[in-house]
């Protein structure tokens, strides 16, 4: 495309947006509203994911050792634990430490510990952190068979329920996000189709005076670029304002729930939404035109 | 300039608009096509600027068979033909100047040249003072003069008009016809489909009478009666 035509297309695109004011406003609003909903959902799903990962990271296996093991036997058990693929890290907790921890978690029942302290019933143990939480039951089985390990505890029921819950949350979030993405694409491209349809006579006239298809297409696609990017920029602003408000509200009532606030994620979401709006605006108008160019 | 050999046009709904017609129009001729509504006048005009293709037969315009155009070639072919419609077909959101200059933008004419040529044709059709008006702010005659200016601004060798005075009063119609006469005098071939017999008779030009989808008469000059 020559410079002259590009300048003309740019000028026409801006003029058309102004002259078809109402249609332009409807298109920008559609892009803004749909992308805002999509963006908020993406943040919600990302947070659910983050929440699930956070919970999973808290899962560990406790391997309680038999009474009276020597230091070398303990080392041997530790080596055997670390040899297993799914085990990431092990921490030795002596019976004294275990008692101290218990005492600290039950400050209000101090008297109870006066008697226990003389004859500590708690065993030495290893706290085992895993790589893959799904592998916890298999890892626990492996640990159970190690000589010198008396008992293994990982809260089977809770772990299994939690894993099912996080899996379901992730799946539902992804499906819902996919559906909303499709709906957004459909809504935006349909609105653009409507604006093009409203101007089909104009396109027909252009064809009849000898305009090539690309000559007609450029101003429309530039309009799509302007509308798509403008709409998505507003939606990015709305998304983060709403997110900030939600965070403030939730922190006030339940401050211990972890939320995603890292800039990297926000930037990724902003860039994705911007390019999604831009692409759908451009391609939407490009494709909608096809039908009317065949004159 | 225009040659049609045994042309038949049957539309998708089965209606036959033209039935085996042959016609030849030379360069720089001024020709009226007359006939009652539904006789096939508009179909004949549409074939000339290739809005439609014939079902049978050949249509040769400027030495080229319109059946054999590649899609890419059609815009370039149309740039050499000025088309005027009964309903004007102006772009409502563009000013008079822009409606006309658009035709030149298409051919990437330099901006200065565009201005010069648009004002030239506006002067010819007497609309210089309305350059910045929008079509809906104009009278019917002014709209048609704008459409004519658009059709002739890039000096096409052929100008076709489909009922150009159909919506206009007799006085304005005569003014429009005077413009067509001038276009013809400047060297363009002019073909006009019309049923305004009184004006056609006044003009005293070659007239092709279409009736029942066939050519009934081809009168070189003189009064027409159908």
Short mmCIF file of C-alpha atoms in Angstrom, two decimals:
data_model
loop_
_atom_site.label_atom_id
_atom_site.label_comp_id
_atom_site.label_asym_id
_atom_site.label_seq_id
_atom_site.Cartn_x
_atom_site.Cartn_y
_atom_site.Cartn_z
CA UNK A 1 0.00 0.00 0.00
CA UNK A 2 1.33 3.41 -0.99
CA UNK A 3 1.81 6.21 1.56
CA UNK A 4 -0.95 8.22 -0.09
CA UNK A 5 -3.47 5.42 0.36
CA UNK A 6 -2.39 4.75 3.93
CA UNK A 7 -2.82 8.40 4.81
CA UNK A 8 -6.21 8.41 3.13
CA UNK A 9 -7.27 5.22 4.92
CA UNK A 10 -6.20 6.63 8.28
CA UNK A 11 -8.04 9.88 7.68
CA UNK A 12 -11.16 8.03 6.55
CA UNK A 13 -11.07 5.68 9.54
CA UNK A 14 -10.98 8.59 11.99
CA UNK A 15 -13.69 10.46 10.10
CA UNK A 16 -15.90 7.37 9.95
CA UNK A 17 -15.60 6.77 13.69
CA UNK A 18 -16.70 10.35 14.29
CA UNK A 19 -19.50 10.34 11.70
CA UNK A 20 -20.90 6.97 12.70
CA UNK A 21 -20.76 8.15 16.30
CA UNK A 22 -23.51 5.98 17.76
CA UNK A 23 -22.31 2.77 16.10
CA UNK A 24 -18.72 3.52 17.17
CA UNK A 25 -19.90 4.09 20.73
CA UNK A 26 -21.84 0.81 20.72
CA UNK A 27 -18.82 -1.06 19.38
CA UNK A 28 -16.41 0.43 21.93
CA UNK A 29 -18.89 -0.29 24.75
CA UNK A 30 -19.31 -3.91 23.64
CA UNK A 31 -15.56 -4.41 23.54
CA UNK A 32 -15.15 -2.72 26.93
CA UNK A 33 -17.93 -4.62 28.69
CA UNK A 34 -17.14 -8.08 27.32
CA UNK A 35 -13.39 -7.75 27.85
CA UNK A 36 -13.93 -6.42 31.38
CA UNK A 37 -16.01 -9.48 32.26
CA UNK A 38 -13.42 -11.74 30.63
CA UNK A 39 -10.54 -10.03 32.44
CA UNK A 40 -12.21 -10.23 35.82
CA UNK A 41 -12.90 -13.91 35.25
CA UNK A 42 -9.28 -14.52 34.26
CA UNK A 43 -8.18 -12.88 37.50
CA UNK A 44 -10.69 -14.93 39.46
CA UNK A 45 -9.52 -18.20 37.88
CA UNK A 46 -5.86 -17.25 38.37
CA UNK A 47 -6.61 -16.58 42.03
CA UNK A 48 -8.41 -19.88 42.45
CA UNK A 49 -5.41 -21.57 40.92
CA UNK A 50 -3.08 -19.68 43.19
CA UNK A 51 -5.24 -20.54 46.18
CA UNK A 52 -5.24 -24.23 45.21
CA UNK A 53 -1.47 -24.30 44.69
CA UNK A 54 -1.00 -22.58 48.02
CA UNK A 55 -3.11 -25.17 49.79
CA UNK A 56 -1.31 -27.99 48.05
CA UNK A 57 2.06 -26.63 49.08
CA UNK A 58 0.98 -26.88 52.71
CA UNK A 59 0.45 -30.62 52.36
CA UNK A 60 3.17 -32.79 53.88
CA UNK A 61 3.70 -36.31 55.08
CA UNK A 62 4.82 -37.04 58.62
CA UNK A 63 6.90 -40.20 59.03
CA UNK A 64 7.05 -41.19 62.71
CA UNK A 65 10.10 -43.22 63.67
CA UNK A 66 10.38 -46.19 65.99
CA UNK A 67 11.78 -45.65 69.51
CA UNK A 68 15.51 -45.92 70.15
CA UNK A 69 16.95 -45.64 66.63
CA UNK A 70 20.65 -44.80 66.40
CA UNK A 71 21.94 -41.73 64.56
CA UNK A 72 23.19 -43.89 61.67
CA UNK A 73 19.82 -45.61 61.37
CA UNK A 74 18.15 -42.19 61.23
CA UNK A 75 20.58 -41.09 58.52
CA UNK A 76 19.84 -44.25 56.57
CA UNK A 77 16.10 -43.52 56.69
CA UNK A 78 16.74 -39.96 55.54
CA UNK A 79 18.81 -41.24 52.58
CA UNK A 80 16.10 -43.72 51.65
CA UNK A 81 13.50 -40.94 51.78
CA UNK A 82 15.52 -38.61 49.57
CA UNK A 83 16.10 -41.42 47.08
CA UNK A 84 12.40 -41.42 46.18
CA UNK A 85 11.54 -39.38 43.09
CA UNK A 86 8.54 -37.49 44.39
CA UNK A 87 10.21 -36.40 47.63
CA UNK A 88 11.53 -32.87 47.45
CA UNK A 89 12.73 -32.16 50.98
CA UNK A 90 12.85 -33.84 54.39
CA UNK A 91 13.18 -32.19 57.78
CA UNK A 92 14.03 -34.10 60.93
CA UNK A 93 11.87 -33.24 63.93
CA UNK A 94 13.17 -34.64 67.19
CA UNK A 95 10.72 -35.71 69.91
CA UNK A 96 11.77 -32.67 71.97
CA UNK A 97 11.06 -30.32 69.10
CA UNK A 98 7.73 -32.03 68.47
CA UNK A 99 6.73 -31.48 72.07
CA UNK A 100 7.82 -27.86 71.94
CA UNK A 101 5.79 -27.29 68.78
CA UNK A 102 2.76 -28.90 70.36
CA UNK A 103 3.19 -26.83 73.47
CA UNK A 104 3.38 -23.65 71.43
CA UNK A 105 0.20 -24.49 69.57
CA UNK A 106 -1.67 -25.15 72.82
CA UNK A 107 -0.55 -22.24 74.98
CA UNK A 108 -3.75 -22.24 77.07
CA UNK A 109 -3.25 -25.84 78.27
CA UNK A 110 0.19 -25.34 79.76
CA UNK A 111 -0.52 -27.44 82.90
CA UNK A 112 -1.13 -30.48 80.76
CA UNK A 113 2.44 -30.39 79.53
CA UNK A 114 4.01 -30.37 83.03
CA UNK A 115 3.36 -34.12 83.37
CA UNK A 116 4.03 -35.00 79.73
CA UNK A 117 7.39 -33.25 79.70
CA UNK A 118 8.84 -35.77 82.17
CA UNK A 119 7.97 -38.71 80.01
CA UNK A 120 7.70 -37.39 76.41
CA UNK A 121 5.38 -39.78 74.51
CA UNK A 122 5.98 -38.16 71.11
CA UNK A 123 8.25 -39.99 68.66
CA UNK A 124 11.04 -38.56 66.45
CA UNK A 125 9.79 -37.88 62.94
CA UNK A 126 10.61 -36.67 59.44
CA UNK A 127 8.45 -34.03 57.76
CA UNK A 128 8.38 -34.89 54.08
CA UNK A 129 7.59 -32.34 51.32
CA UNK A 130 6.67 -33.73 47.92
CA UNK A 131 7.03 -32.53 44.34
CA UNK A 132 3.65 -33.65 43.06
CA UNK A 133 0.75 -33.58 45.51
CA UNK A 134 -1.11 -36.18 43.46
CA UNK A 135 1.68 -38.61 44.38
CA UNK A 136 1.19 -38.25 48.15
CA UNK A 137 -0.63 -41.59 48.71
CA UNK A 138 2.00 -43.54 46.72
CA UNK A 139 4.82 -41.74 48.51
CA UNK A 140 3.23 -42.48 51.88
CA UNK A 141 3.05 -46.17 50.95
CA UNK A 142 6.73 -46.16 50.05
CA UNK A 143 7.67 -44.50 53.34
CA UNK A 144 5.58 -46.96 55.35
CA UNK A 145 7.75 -49.81 54.10
CA UNK A 146 11.03 -48.23 55.16
CA UNK A 147 12.54 -50.05 58.12
CA UNK A 148 12.46 -47.97 61.30
CA UNK A 149 9.37 -46.01 60.23
CA UNK A 150 6.61 -46.85 62.61
CA UNK A 151 3.73 -44.81 61.28
CA UNK A 152 2.94 -42.49 58.41
CA UNK A 153 0.42 -39.68 58.54
CA UNK A 154 -0.74 -37.38 55.78
CA UNK A 155 -4.41 -36.80 56.50
CA UNK A 156 -5.57 -39.10 53.71
CA UNK A 157 -9.20 -37.94 53.66
CA UNK A 158 -8.38 -34.24 53.71
CA UNK A 159 -5.70 -34.56 51.04
CA UNK A 160 -7.96 -36.53 48.74
CA UNK A 161 -10.86 -34.13 49.20
CA UNK A 162 -8.63 -31.14 48.70
CA UNK A 163 -7.11 -32.60 45.55
CA UNK A 164 -10.56 -33.27 44.10
CA UNK A 165 -11.65 -29.76 45.02
CA UNK A 166 -8.65 -28.03 43.44
CA UNK A 167 -8.89 -30.20 40.34
CA UNK A 168 -12.58 -29.36 39.92
CA UNK A 169 -11.95 -25.67 40.51
CA UNK A 170 -9.23 -25.60 37.88
CA UNK A 171 -11.29 -27.51 35.33
CA UNK A 172 -14.44 -25.46 35.87
CA UNK A 173 -12.45 -22.24 35.71
CA UNK A 174 -10.80 -23.21 32.44
CA UNK A 175 -14.05 -24.36 30.83
CA UNK A 176 -15.90 -21.25 31.93
CA UNK A 177 -13.08 -19.04 30.71
CA UNK A 178 -13.07 -20.82 27.34
CA UNK A 179 -16.83 -20.35 26.99
CA UNK A 180 -16.62 -16.70 27.91
CA UNK A 181 -13.77 -16.20 25.46
CA UNK A 182 -15.95 -17.64 22.68
CA UNK A 183 -18.90 -15.51 23.75
CA UNK A 184 -16.70 -12.42 23.80
CA UNK A 185 -15.40 -13.15 20.30
CA UNK A 186 -18.92 -13.76 19.06
CA UNK A 187 -20.34 -10.61 20.63
CA UNK A 188 -17.59 -8.29 19.45
CA UNK A 189 -17.45 -9.66 15.91
CA UNK A 190 -21.25 -9.52 15.67
CA UNK A 191 -21.31 -5.88 16.73
CA UNK A 192 -18.67 -5.09 14.12
CA UNK A 193 -20.69 -7.05 11.56
CA UNK A 194 -23.66 -4.83 12.39
CA UNK A 195 -21.66 -1.65 11.87
CA UNK A 196 -20.41 -2.96 8.54
CA UNK A 197 -23.94 -4.02 7.56
CA UNK A 198 -25.20 -0.52 8.30
CA UNK A 199 -22.73 0.75 5.76
CA UNK A 200 -23.18 -1.89 3.04
CA UNK A 201 -24.55 0.71 0.62
CA UNK A 202 -21.42 2.76 1.03
CA UNK A 203 -19.30 -0.31 0.27
CA UNK A 204 -21.38 -1.09 -2.81
CA UNK A 205 -20.92 2.47 -4.11
CA UNK A 206 -17.20 2.27 -3.51
CA UNK A 207 -17.05 -0.92 -5.55
CA UNK A 208 -19.03 0.64 -8.37
CA UNK A 209 -16.66 3.58 -8.74
CA UNK A 210 -13.76 1.17 -9.08
CA UNK A 211 -12.28 0.82 -5.58
CA UNK A 212 -10.21 -2.31 -5.06
CA UNK A 213 -11.16 -4.55 -2.16
CA UNK A 214 -8.12 -3.55 -0.14
CA UNK A 215 -8.80 0.12 -0.70
CA UNK A 216 -12.22 -0.38 0.93
CA UNK A 217 -10.93 -2.75 3.56
CA UNK A 218 -8.15 -0.57 5.01
CA UNK A 219 -10.28 2.20 6.56
CA UNK A 220 -12.64 -0.41 8.04
CA UNK A 221 -9.78 -2.42 9.49
CA UNK A 222 -8.13 0.69 10.91
CA UNK A 223 -11.48 1.55 12.48
CA UNK A 224 -11.49 -1.95 13.96
CA UNK A 225 -7.99 -1.38 15.33
CA UNK A 226 -8.99 1.93 16.94
CA UNK A 227 -12.24 0.58 18.38
CA UNK A 228 -10.65 -2.68 19.57
CA UNK A 229 -7.67 -1.04 21.22
CA UNK A 230 -9.63 1.83 22.75
CA UNK A 231 -12.27 -0.54 24.14
CA UNK A 232 -9.66 -2.88 25.56
CA UNK A 233 -7.69 -0.07 27.19
CA UNK A 234 -10.81 1.11 29.01
CA UNK A 235 -11.57 -2.47 30.03
CA UNK A 236 -8.03 -2.92 31.45
CA UNK A 237 -8.60 0.17 33.59
CA UNK A 238 -11.99 -1.13 34.74
CA UNK A 239 -10.68 -4.63 35.49
CA UNK A 240 -7.93 -3.40 37.80
CA UNK A 241 -10.12 -0.85 39.54
CA UNK A 242 -12.71 -3.55 40.31
CA UNK A 243 -9.99 -6.02 41.35
CA UNK A 244 -8.45 -3.46 43.68
CA UNK A 245 -11.85 -2.75 45.26
CA UNK A 246 -12.55 -6.48 45.73
CA UNK A 247 -9.12 -7.04 47.31
CA UNK A 248 -9.57 -4.18 49.75
CA UNK A 249 -13.01 -5.48 50.79
CA UNK A 250 -11.83 -9.07 51.25
CA UNK A 251 -8.65 -8.13 53.16
CA UNK A 252 -10.81 -6.18 55.57
CA UNK A 253 -12.93 -9.21 56.45
CA UNK A 254 -10.67 -12.25 55.85
CA UNK A 255 -7.09 -11.01 55.85
CA UNK A 256 -5.36 -14.42 55.80
CA UNK A 257 -6.55 -15.50 52.33
CA UNK A 258 -3.69 -15.18 49.85
CA UNK A 259 -4.35 -13.15 46.64
CA UNK A 260 -2.39 -12.57 43.52
CA UNK A 261 -1.02 -9.07 43.36
CA UNK A 262 2.19 -9.56 41.42
CA UNK A 263 2.89 -7.07 38.66
CA UNK A 264 4.04 -9.68 36.19
CA UNK A 265 0.63 -11.36 36.11
CA UNK A 266 -1.19 -8.02 35.85
CA UNK A 267 1.03 -7.00 32.95
CA UNK A 268 0.47 -10.33 31.17
CA UNK A 269 -3.30 -10.01 31.57
CA UNK A 270 -3.26 -6.38 30.39
CA UNK A 271 -1.17 -7.17 27.32
CA UNK A 272 -3.29 -10.24 26.46
CA UNK A 273 -6.54 -8.29 26.76
CA UNK A 274 -5.17 -5.41 24.71
CA UNK A 275 -4.02 -7.64 21.89
CA UNK A 276 -7.19 -9.71 22.03
CA UNK A 277 -9.28 -6.55 21.61
CA UNK A 278 -7.04 -5.26 18.87
CA UNK A 279 -6.97 -8.53 16.93
CA UNK A 280 -10.66 -9.21 17.17
CA UNK A 281 -11.43 -5.61 16.15
CA UNK A 282 -9.21 -5.82 13.10
CA UNK A 283 -10.08 -9.33 11.94
CA UNK A 284 -13.75 -8.87 12.82
CA UNK A 285 -14.09 -5.93 10.46
CA UNK A 286 -11.91 -7.60 7.82
CA UNK A 287 -14.06 -10.73 7.76
CA UNK A 288 -17.39 -8.93 8.03
CA UNK A 289 -16.55 -6.98 4.90
CA UNK A 290 -15.99 -10.05 2.73
CA UNK A 291 -19.67 -10.64 2.11
CA UNK A 292 -20.26 -7.11 0.85
CA UNK A 293 -17.20 -6.84 -1.33
CA UNK A 294 -18.55 -9.24 -3.91
CA UNK A 295 -20.29 -6.65 -6.11
CA UNK B 1 -17.30 0.79 -27.61
CA UNK B 2 -20.26 -1.43 -26.59
CA UNK B 3 -21.14 -4.62 -28.42
CA UNK B 4 -23.70 -7.18 -27.31
CA UNK B 5 -24.22 -10.41 -29.23
CA UNK B 6 -27.31 -12.56 -28.66
CA UNK B 7 -27.44 -11.63 -25.00
CA UNK B 8 -29.97 -13.29 -22.73
CA UNK B 9 -30.24 -12.53 -19.04
CA UNK B 10 -32.25 -14.79 -16.80
CA UNK B 11 -32.20 -13.94 -13.09
CA UNK B 12 -31.95 -16.58 -10.39
CA UNK B 13 -35.69 -16.34 -9.71
CA UNK B 14 -36.34 -17.41 -13.32
CA UNK B 15 -37.39 -14.02 -14.66
CA UNK B 16 -36.03 -13.30 -18.12
CA UNK B 17 -34.94 -9.66 -18.35
CA UNK B 18 -33.32 -9.72 -21.78
CA UNK B 19 -34.07 -12.22 -24.49
CA UNK B 20 -31.48 -12.67 -27.22
CA UNK B 21 -30.63 -9.06 -27.94
CA UNK B 22 -27.76 -7.73 -30.06
CA UNK B 23 -26.71 -4.11 -30.04
CA UNK B 24 -23.71 -2.02 -31.01
CA UNK B 25 -22.87 1.47 -29.75
CA UNK B 26 -19.92 3.38 -31.18
CA UNK B 27 -17.41 5.63 -29.48
CA UNK B 28 -18.68 9.14 -28.68
CA UNK B 29 -22.30 8.21 -29.45
CA UNK B 30 -25.20 9.54 -27.35
CA UNK B 31 -27.84 6.84 -27.02
CA UNK B 32 -31.13 6.59 -25.15
CA UNK B 33 -32.58 3.26 -24.18
CA UNK B 34 -36.33 3.59 -23.72
CA UNK B 35 -39.14 1.26 -22.90
CA UNK B 36 -41.81 0.59 -20.28
CA UNK B 37 -40.91 -0.46 -16.73
CA UNK B 38 -39.68 -4.02 -16.55
CA UNK B 39 -38.72 -4.13 -20.23
CA UNK B 40 -35.06 -4.78 -19.45
CA UNK B 41 -33.49 -1.31 -19.64
CA UNK B 42 -31.79 -1.46 -16.25
CA UNK B 43 -30.48 -4.97 -16.95
CA UNK B 44 -28.88 -3.68 -20.13
CA UNK B 45 -27.20 -0.84 -18.22
CA UNK B 46 -26.04 -3.21 -15.46
CA UNK B 47 -24.40 -5.45 -18.05
CA UNK B 48 -22.40 -2.48 -19.35
CA UNK B 49 -20.70 -1.79 -16.01
CA UNK B 50 -20.64 -5.48 -15.16
CA UNK B 51 -22.78 -5.46 -12.08
CA UNK B 52 -24.26 -8.61 -13.60
CA UNK B 53 -23.14 -11.13 -16.20
CA UNK B 54 -25.21 -12.38 -19.16
CA UNK B 55 -26.74 -15.85 -18.90
CA UNK B 56 -26.02 -16.39 -22.59
CA UNK B 57 -24.26 -14.38 -25.28
CA UNK B 58 -21.31 -12.00 -25.18
CA UNK B 59 -20.92 -8.44 -23.93
CA UNK B 60 -17.85 -6.57 -25.20
CA UNK B 61 -17.01 -3.25 -23.56
CA UNK B 62 -13.99 -1.24 -24.71
CA UNK B 63 -12.84 -4.30 -26.64
CA UNK B 64 -13.00 -6.66 -23.64
CA UNK B 65 -15.42 -9.48 -22.98
CA UNK B 66 -16.93 -8.90 -19.52
CA UNK B 67 -17.25 -12.65 -18.98
CA UNK B 68 -13.52 -13.04 -19.05
CA UNK B 69 -12.45 -10.58 -16.39
CA UNK B 70 -10.45 -11.80 -13.44
CA UNK B 71 -11.92 -10.55 -10.15
CA UNK B 72 -8.90 -8.30 -9.65
CA UNK B 73 -9.44 -6.57 -12.96
CA UNK B 74 -13.03 -5.46 -12.32
CA UNK B 75 -12.21 -2.30 -10.28
CA UNK B 76 -9.80 -1.09 -12.96
CA UNK B 77 -12.41 -1.76 -15.66
CA UNK B 78 -15.03 0.24 -13.75
CA UNK B 79 -12.74 3.25 -13.37
CA UNK B 80 -13.20 3.86 -17.07
CA UNK B 81 -17.00 3.93 -16.80
CA UNK B 82 -19.02 6.60 -15.05
CA UNK B 83 -22.30 5.25 -13.63
CA UNK B 84 -25.32 7.34 -12.57
CA UNK B 85 -28.40 5.93 -10.83
CA UNK B 86 -31.98 7.06 -10.40
CA UNK B 87 -31.56 7.00 -6.61
CA UNK B 88 -28.23 8.89 -6.87
CA UNK B 89 -26.43 6.47 -4.51
CA UNK B 90 -24.39 9.09 -2.72
CA UNK B 91 -22.64 8.24 0.54
CA UNK B 92 -24.74 10.08 3.11
CA UNK B 93 -21.94 10.57 5.62
CA UNK B 94 -19.62 12.20 3.09
CA UNK B 95 -19.82 15.78 1.85
CA UNK B 96 -20.44 16.61 -1.81
CA UNK B 97 -16.71 17.21 -2.26
CA UNK B 98 -15.80 13.88 -0.62
CA UNK B 99 -18.39 11.93 -2.59
CA UNK B 100 -16.73 13.15 -5.77
CA UNK B 101 -13.11 13.11 -4.64
CA UNK B 102 -13.48 9.50 -3.51
CA UNK B 103 -13.42 8.35 -7.14
CA UNK B 104 -10.02 10.01 -7.54
CA UNK B 105 -8.68 8.77 -4.19
CA UNK B 106 -9.30 5.28 -5.51
CA UNK B 107 -6.85 5.91 -8.35
CA UNK B 108 -4.34 7.49 -5.96
CA UNK B 109 -4.46 10.88 -7.65
CA UNK B 110 -2.32 13.47 -5.80
CA UNK B 111 -4.31 15.64 -3.35
CA UNK B 112 -3.69 18.91 -5.22
CA UNK B 113 -4.86 17.39 -8.48
CA UNK B 114 -7.95 15.98 -6.74
CA UNK B 115 -8.93 19.44 -5.51
CA UNK B 116 -8.47 20.98 -8.94
CA UNK B 117 -10.48 18.32 -10.73
CA UNK B 118 -13.31 18.16 -8.19
CA UNK B 119 -13.80 21.93 -8.35
CA UNK B 120 -13.73 21.73 -12.14
CA UNK B 121 -16.60 19.25 -12.29
CA UNK B 122 -18.46 21.05 -9.52
CA UNK B 123 -18.31 24.17 -11.66
CA UNK B 124 -19.54 22.23 -14.66
CA UNK B 125 -22.59 20.95 -12.78
CA UNK B 126 -23.06 24.28 -10.97
CA UNK B 127 -22.51 23.08 -7.40
CA UNK B 128 -19.31 24.84 -6.33
CA UNK B 129 -21.16 26.54 -3.47
CA UNK B 130 -22.40 23.20 -2.09
CA UNK B 131 -19.02 21.48 -1.86
CA UNK B 132 -19.22 21.12 1.92
CA UNK B 133 -22.89 20.14 2.13
CA UNK B 134 -23.99 16.61 2.96
CA UNK B 135 -26.23 14.82 0.40
CA UNK B 136 -29.30 15.02 2.64
CA UNK B 137 -29.00 18.81 2.72
CA UNK B 138 -29.39 18.94 -1.08
CA UNK B 139 -32.43 18.95 -3.38
CA UNK B 140 -33.04 15.98 -5.70
CA UNK B 141 -31.58 17.83 -8.67
CA UNK B 142 -28.51 18.82 -6.70
CA UNK B 143 -28.01 15.26 -5.54
CA UNK B 144 -28.21 14.02 -9.10
CA UNK B 145 -25.75 16.67 -10.26
CA UNK B 146 -23.38 15.51 -7.52
CA UNK B 147 -23.75 11.93 -8.75
CA UNK B 148 -23.00 13.07 -12.30
CA UNK B 149 -19.95 14.98 -11.11
CA UNK B 150 -18.76 11.83 -9.35
CA UNK B 151 -19.27 9.79 -12.50
CA UNK B 152 -17.30 12.10 -14.77
CA UNK B 153 -14.54 13.42 -12.49
CA UNK B 154 -11.96 10.92 -13.72
CA UNK B 155 -12.81 11.52 -17.39
CA UNK B 156 -14.28 8.13 -18.23
CA UNK B 157 -14.65 7.26 -21.89
CA UNK B 158 -18.12 5.86 -21.20
CA UNK B 159 -20.93 7.28 -19.05
CA UNK B 160 -24.05 5.21 -18.35
CA UNK B 161 -27.11 6.42 -16.50
CA UNK B 162 -30.13 4.46 -15.29
CA UNK B 163 -33.20 6.72 -15.17
CA UNK B 164 -31.15 9.77 -14.14
CA UNK B 165 -34.17 12.08 -14.25
CA UNK B 166 -36.68 9.62 -12.84
CA UNK B 167 -37.04 11.50 -9.55
CA UNK B 168 -36.72 15.03 -10.90
CA UNK B 169 -39.11 17.74 -12.17
CA UNK B 170 -39.08 18.60 -15.92
CA UNK B 171 -37.02 21.78 -15.53
CA UNK B 172 -34.30 20.07 -13.49
CA UNK B 173 -34.42 17.08 -15.87
CA UNK B 174 -33.60 19.38 -18.79
CA UNK B 175 -30.67 20.87 -16.86
CA UNK B 176 -29.37 17.37 -16.20
CA UNK B 177 -29.71 16.44 -19.88
CA UNK B 178 -27.73 19.56 -20.84
CA UNK B 179 -24.92 18.32 -18.63
CA UNK B 180 -24.99 14.93 -20.37
CA UNK B 181 -24.86 16.70 -23.73
CA UNK B 182 -21.76 18.57 -22.62
CA UNK B 183 -20.12 15.38 -21.37
CA UNK B 184 -20.79 13.83 -24.78
CA UNK B 185 -19.40 16.84 -26.55
CA UNK B 186 -16.19 16.50 -24.57
CA UNK B 187 -15.72 13.06 -26.08
CA UNK B 188 -17.41 10.51 -23.82
CA UNK B 189 -19.89 7.91 -25.03
CA UNK B 190 -23.19 8.41 -23.17
CA UNK B 191 -25.87 5.74 -22.70
CA UNK B 192 -29.02 6.70 -20.79
CA UNK B 193 -31.92 4.44 -19.87
CA UNK B 194 -35.04 6.53 -19.48
CA UNK B 195 -38.76 6.71 -20.07
CA UNK B 196 -39.05 10.50 -20.14
CA UNK B 197 -40.20 10.55 -23.77
CA UNK B 198 -40.76 14.29 -24.08
CA UNK B 199 -37.18 15.05 -23.08
CA UNK B 200 -35.82 12.25 -25.28
CA UNK B 201 -37.72 13.65 -28.25
CA UNK B 202 -36.34 17.13 -27.57
CA UNK B 203 -32.79 15.78 -27.48
CA UNK B 204 -33.07 14.20 -30.93
CA UNK B 205 -30.50 11.42 -30.40
CA UNK B 206 -30.26 7.75 -31.31
CA UNK B 207 -32.86 5.82 -29.35
CA UNK B 208 -33.11 2.08 -28.79
CA UNK B 209 -36.60 0.93 -27.83
CA UNK B 210 -36.73 -2.15 -25.58
CA UNK B 211 -40.02 -3.92 -25.14
CA UNK B 212 -40.81 -7.38 -23.79
CA UNK B 213 -37.11 -7.98 -23.17
CA UNK B 214 -36.18 -7.53 -26.83
CA UNK B 215 -35.07 -4.62 -28.98
CA UNK B 216 -38.15 -3.40 -30.79
CA UNK B 217 -36.72 -0.42 -32.67
CA UNK B 218 -33.39 1.31 -33.14
CA UNK B 219 -34.11 4.89 -34.23
CA UNK B 220 -31.08 6.78 -35.46
CA UNK B 221 -32.58 10.24 -34.82
CA UNK B 222 -35.95 11.83 -34.47
CA UNK B 223 -39.12 11.53 -32.46
CA UNK B 224 -39.91 8.32 -30.67
CA UNK B 225 -43.30 6.90 -29.92
CA UNK B 226 -43.89 3.68 -28.09
#
